């Protein structure tokens, strides 16, 4: 009861002050925080071909003084593996989100059509290698690419020899489907593979395959391939990502193969990174 009376009394006082024209002012003060600094980080991914820090293509026909050996002229059934690695020279992490391969010719031109024909009868396996031990250098990286190249060629040759009699009677659609089955088999083989190489000082270096893309080269052409979230590997600042590309010109019907006979086509492989 006493508390209620006190509350009524205070209320009465406030009411009276209002009647006599009294005013109440709140004390106020403002504190300023000066010199706030916002510095944007940088995401800068640099790419290098094969085992040497020189910008340029992964695939080229002839040998060059500043690169690894060329592929030579392609023929149906040929398979070649080349590598590219990325270094994050920025200050924030970036993750791989998209892969694409686009003909370096104007859309609708004869050169563009030749490139798309090559893409339609070629497959590509994109391997992401993860270092599991040992110090990676140019020697170790070039050896793991060589080992991958040999594995892919041997497996493809073995596959063709095993099913050559059956393939002779297949339609074009059936041949392409058969090659897709081979890619599925290779994908599983690579995911279970541990590559053991040596660096320049003779130390063992271990690589396993973190992620593999295996499909028609044509399916990498615009808009490209969105990398699934579970495979979006990140590159921290000053770290490196190693990737290998195996392109195979399918051994299809002579009529299909003849569409690219004697043609030279060029592709640009793009890798999109976004901030982590």
C-alpha positions as MATLAB code, in Angstrom:
seq = 'XXXXXXXXXXXXXXXXXXXXXXXXXXXXXXXXXXXXXXXXXXXXXXXXXXXXXXXXXXXXXXXXXXXXXXXXXXXXXXXXXXXXXXXXXXXXXXXXXXXXXXXXXXXXXXXXXXXXXXXXXXXXXXXXXXXXXXXXXXXXXXXXXXXXXXXXXXXXXXXXXXXXXXXXXXXXXXXXXXXXXXXXXXXXXXXXXXXXXXXXXXXXXXXXXXXXXXXXXXXXXXXXXXXXXXXXXXXXXXXXXXXXXXXXXXXXXXXXXXXXXXXXXXXXXXXXXXXX';
ca = [
       0.000    0.000    0.000;
       2.899    2.332    0.836;
       4.500    1.687   -2.583;
       1.252    2.544   -4.326;
       0.996    5.796   -2.381;
       4.572    6.750   -3.318;
       3.844    6.122   -6.956;
       0.722    8.283   -6.784;
       2.658   11.023   -5.090;
       5.359   11.106   -7.770;
       2.709   11.146  -10.451;
       1.021   14.072   -8.759;
       4.272   16.025   -8.571;
       4.932   15.551  -12.267;
       1.428   16.664  -13.043;
       1.766   19.800  -10.925;
       5.096   20.763  -12.507;
       3.472   20.601  -15.839;
       0.726   22.953  -14.729;
       3.154   25.629  -13.514;
       5.155   25.548  -16.724;
       8.250   23.740  -15.397;
      10.537   21.977  -17.949;
      13.056   19.119  -17.670;
      16.119   18.812  -19.956;
      18.085   15.540  -20.442;
      21.841   15.761  -20.209;
      23.440   14.691  -23.489;
      26.943   14.065  -24.789;
      28.379   12.739  -28.059;
      31.470   10.572  -28.316;
      33.222   10.324  -31.671;
      35.405    7.449  -32.895;
      37.780    8.918  -35.429;
      40.247    7.461  -37.934;
      38.294    4.283  -38.672;
      40.110    2.449  -41.440;
      38.572    0.000  -43.914;
      41.078   -1.714  -46.194;
      39.810   -4.054  -48.883;
      41.702   -7.276  -49.276;
      42.774   -8.575  -52.651;
      41.969  -11.824  -54.397;
      44.634  -12.374  -57.006;
      45.096  -15.838  -58.489;
      48.021  -16.322  -60.853;
      48.276  -19.362  -63.099;
      51.319  -21.130  -64.456;
      51.467  -23.899  -67.014;
      52.940  -27.290  -66.365;
      56.074  -27.237  -64.231;
      57.549  -23.831  -65.025;
      56.453  -20.333  -63.956;
      55.629  -19.092  -67.461;
      52.196  -17.976  -68.530;
      50.831  -19.670  -71.611;
      48.750  -22.557  -72.920;
      48.717  -26.053  -71.483;
      48.331  -27.690  -74.897;
      50.369  -26.822  -77.956;
      51.433  -28.844  -80.962;
      55.182  -28.336  -81.250;
      57.970  -28.422  -78.680;
      59.213  -25.060  -77.445;
      62.335  -23.908  -75.682;
      60.450  -22.429  -72.747;
      57.869  -25.166  -72.157;
      57.275  -28.862  -71.800;
      57.009  -31.063  -74.878;
      54.211  -30.450  -77.336;
      51.480  -32.975  -78.036;
      52.297  -33.410  -81.709;
      49.493  -33.872  -84.239;
      46.330  -35.411  -82.838;
      44.619  -38.510  -84.198;
      41.507  -40.417  -83.021;
      42.177  -42.227  -79.761;
      44.986  -39.869  -78.661;
      45.075  -38.742  -75.042;
      47.330  -36.086  -73.530;
      47.656  -34.768  -69.988;
      48.920  -31.308  -69.170;
      48.952  -29.385  -65.935;
      48.315  -25.941  -64.583;
      48.794  -24.604  -61.120;
      47.472  -21.540  -59.358;
      49.057  -19.392  -56.687;
      47.127  -16.963  -54.513;
      49.260  -13.820  -54.391;
      46.459  -11.816  -52.802;
      45.540  -11.294  -49.156;
      42.222  -13.183  -48.920;
      41.269  -16.772  -49.699;
      39.570  -17.660  -52.963;
      37.593  -20.770  -53.866;
      37.193  -22.394  -57.279;
      33.574  -22.002  -58.372;
      33.435  -22.474  -62.145;
      35.274  -24.144  -65.032;
      34.832  -23.375  -68.705;
      36.435  -23.943  -72.100;
      35.634  -21.636  -74.976;
      36.718  -21.625  -78.630;
      39.024  -18.733  -79.441;
      37.149  -17.856  -82.619;
      34.133  -15.647  -83.373;
      30.814  -17.368  -82.798;
      29.351  -18.543  -86.089;
      32.669  -18.535  -87.934;
      34.063  -21.620  -89.669;
      36.859  -21.779  -87.072;
      34.262  -21.751  -84.289;
      32.351  -24.597  -85.901;
      35.575  -26.615  -86.261;
      36.340  -26.060  -82.588;
      32.858  -27.144  -81.541;
      33.178  -30.270  -83.696;
      36.452  -31.109  -81.940;
      34.795  -30.469  -78.556;
      31.861  -32.678  -79.489;
      34.106  -35.695  -80.078;
      36.568  -35.044  -77.254;
      36.410  -35.699  -73.557;
      38.228  -33.953  -70.738;
      39.144  -35.155  -67.272;
      40.058  -32.368  -64.858;
      41.930  -33.606  -61.818;
      42.634  -31.629  -58.680;
      45.743  -32.899  -56.917;
      46.331  -32.505  -53.208;
      49.779  -32.784  -51.722;
      49.724  -35.344  -48.908;
      53.386  -35.280  -48.012;
      56.782  -34.167  -49.215;
      57.897  -30.887  -50.734;
      56.427  -30.143  -54.160;
      58.782  -28.681  -56.736;
      58.931  -28.578  -60.544;
      60.357  -32.099  -60.684;
      57.640  -33.647  -58.521;
      54.855  -31.819  -60.360;
      56.091  -32.791  -63.820;
      56.386  -36.431  -62.733;
      52.837  -36.619  -61.377;
      51.565  -35.245  -64.697;
      53.621  -37.808  -66.575;
      52.265  -40.598  -64.370;
      48.695  -39.414  -64.904;
      49.283  -39.201  -68.648;
      50.577  -42.767  -68.776;
      47.748  -44.080  -66.608;
      45.099  -42.455  -68.807;
      46.684  -43.619  -72.060;
      47.185  -47.156  -70.796;
      43.647  -47.388  -69.446;
      42.108  -45.999  -72.628;
      44.158  -48.287  -74.873;
      43.255  -51.243  -72.672;
      39.583  -50.283  -72.794;
      39.609  -49.966  -76.585;
      41.410  -53.266  -77.078;
      39.052  -55.025  -74.696;
      35.916  -53.837  -76.448;
      37.200  -53.143  -79.973;
      35.227  -55.991  -81.548;
      32.011  -54.752  -79.944;
      32.732  -51.129  -80.849;
      33.133  -51.986  -84.536;
      29.402  -52.612  -84.741;
      28.261  -49.661  -82.637;
      26.462  -46.584  -83.879;
      27.900  -43.124  -83.190;
      25.581  -42.620  -80.218;
      26.562  -45.995  -78.775;
      30.277  -45.229  -79.202;
      29.893  -41.955  -77.316;
      27.960  -43.693  -74.565;
      30.698  -46.306  -74.340;
      33.308  -43.572  -73.907;
      31.211  -42.024  -71.142;
      31.245  -45.379  -69.363;
      35.013  -45.377  -69.714;
      35.210  -41.893  -68.178;
      33.125  -43.021  -65.208;
      35.530  -45.922  -64.722;
      38.571  -43.628  -64.996;
      37.069  -41.176  -62.530;
      36.747  -43.896  -59.919;
      40.270  -45.123  -60.696;
      41.762  -41.662  -60.234;
      39.892  -41.010  -57.010;
      41.443  -44.148  -55.538;
      44.901  -43.399  -56.915;
      47.807  -42.147  -54.812;
      50.664  -40.854  -56.932;
      54.113  -41.155  -55.428;
      56.813  -39.121  -57.142;
      60.154  -37.648  -56.142;
      61.320  -34.061  -56.017;
      64.685  -32.727  -57.146;
      66.433  -33.820  -53.929;
      65.031  -37.370  -54.093;
      62.360  -36.951  -51.404;
      59.081  -38.828  -51.897;
      56.119  -36.597  -52.681;
      52.564  -37.914  -52.356;
      49.526  -36.699  -54.304;
      45.950  -37.863  -54.266;
      43.069  -36.691  -56.428;
      40.780  -34.377  -54.529;
      38.215  -33.799  -57.260;
      37.680  -34.895  -60.838;
      35.502  -33.521  -63.630;
      34.946  -36.044  -66.422;
      32.666  -35.296  -69.344;
      32.513  -34.117  -72.933;
      34.665  -31.086  -73.721;
      31.571  -29.634  -75.374;
      29.838  -29.465  -71.985;
      32.516  -27.074  -70.716;
      31.727  -24.536  -73.425;
      29.641  -21.493  -72.407;
      28.167  -21.259  -69.839;
      30.636  -23.792  -68.471;
      30.481  -26.027  -65.434;
      29.598  -24.844  -61.926;
      31.780  -26.621  -59.400;
      29.709  -28.362  -56.718;
      30.033  -26.818  -53.281;
      31.694  -29.880  -51.815;
      34.473  -29.599  -54.421;
      35.060  -25.845  -54.196;
      38.590  -26.062  -52.903;
      39.969  -22.843  -51.467;
      43.405  -21.339  -51.938;
      44.623  -19.419  -48.932;
      47.029  -16.481  -49.448;
      50.479  -17.706  -50.533;
      49.157  -21.222  -51.140;
      49.017  -23.196  -54.403;
      46.441  -25.388  -56.174;
      47.504  -28.084  -58.640;
      45.251  -29.219  -61.486;
      45.663  -31.575  -64.416;
      43.764  -31.720  -67.702;
      43.525  -34.904  -69.764;
      41.955  -34.363  -73.184;
      41.103  -37.403  -75.302;
      40.058  -37.317  -78.936;
      37.526  -40.121  -79.062;
      37.980  -43.003  -81.483;
      34.597  -42.728  -83.200;
      33.369  -43.568  -86.685;
      35.642  -42.532  -89.585;
      32.924  -40.186  -90.881;
      32.801  -38.353  -87.555;
      36.577  -38.225  -87.134;
      37.031  -36.854  -90.650;
      35.196  -33.657  -89.683;
      38.257  -32.470  -87.745;
      40.920  -34.003  -89.972;
      43.610  -31.453  -90.813;
      41.927  -28.711  -88.717;
      43.616  -26.559  -86.068;
      41.390  -25.415  -83.221;
      42.112  -23.267  -80.183;
      40.409  -23.198  -76.799;
      40.741  -21.038  -73.736;
      40.320  -22.811  -70.384;
      38.948  -20.507  -67.698;
      38.870  -21.004  -63.923;
      36.677  -18.728  -61.849;
      37.619  -18.037  -58.232;
      35.499  -16.147  -55.736;
      36.260  -14.907  -52.257;
      35.849  -17.540  -49.615;
];
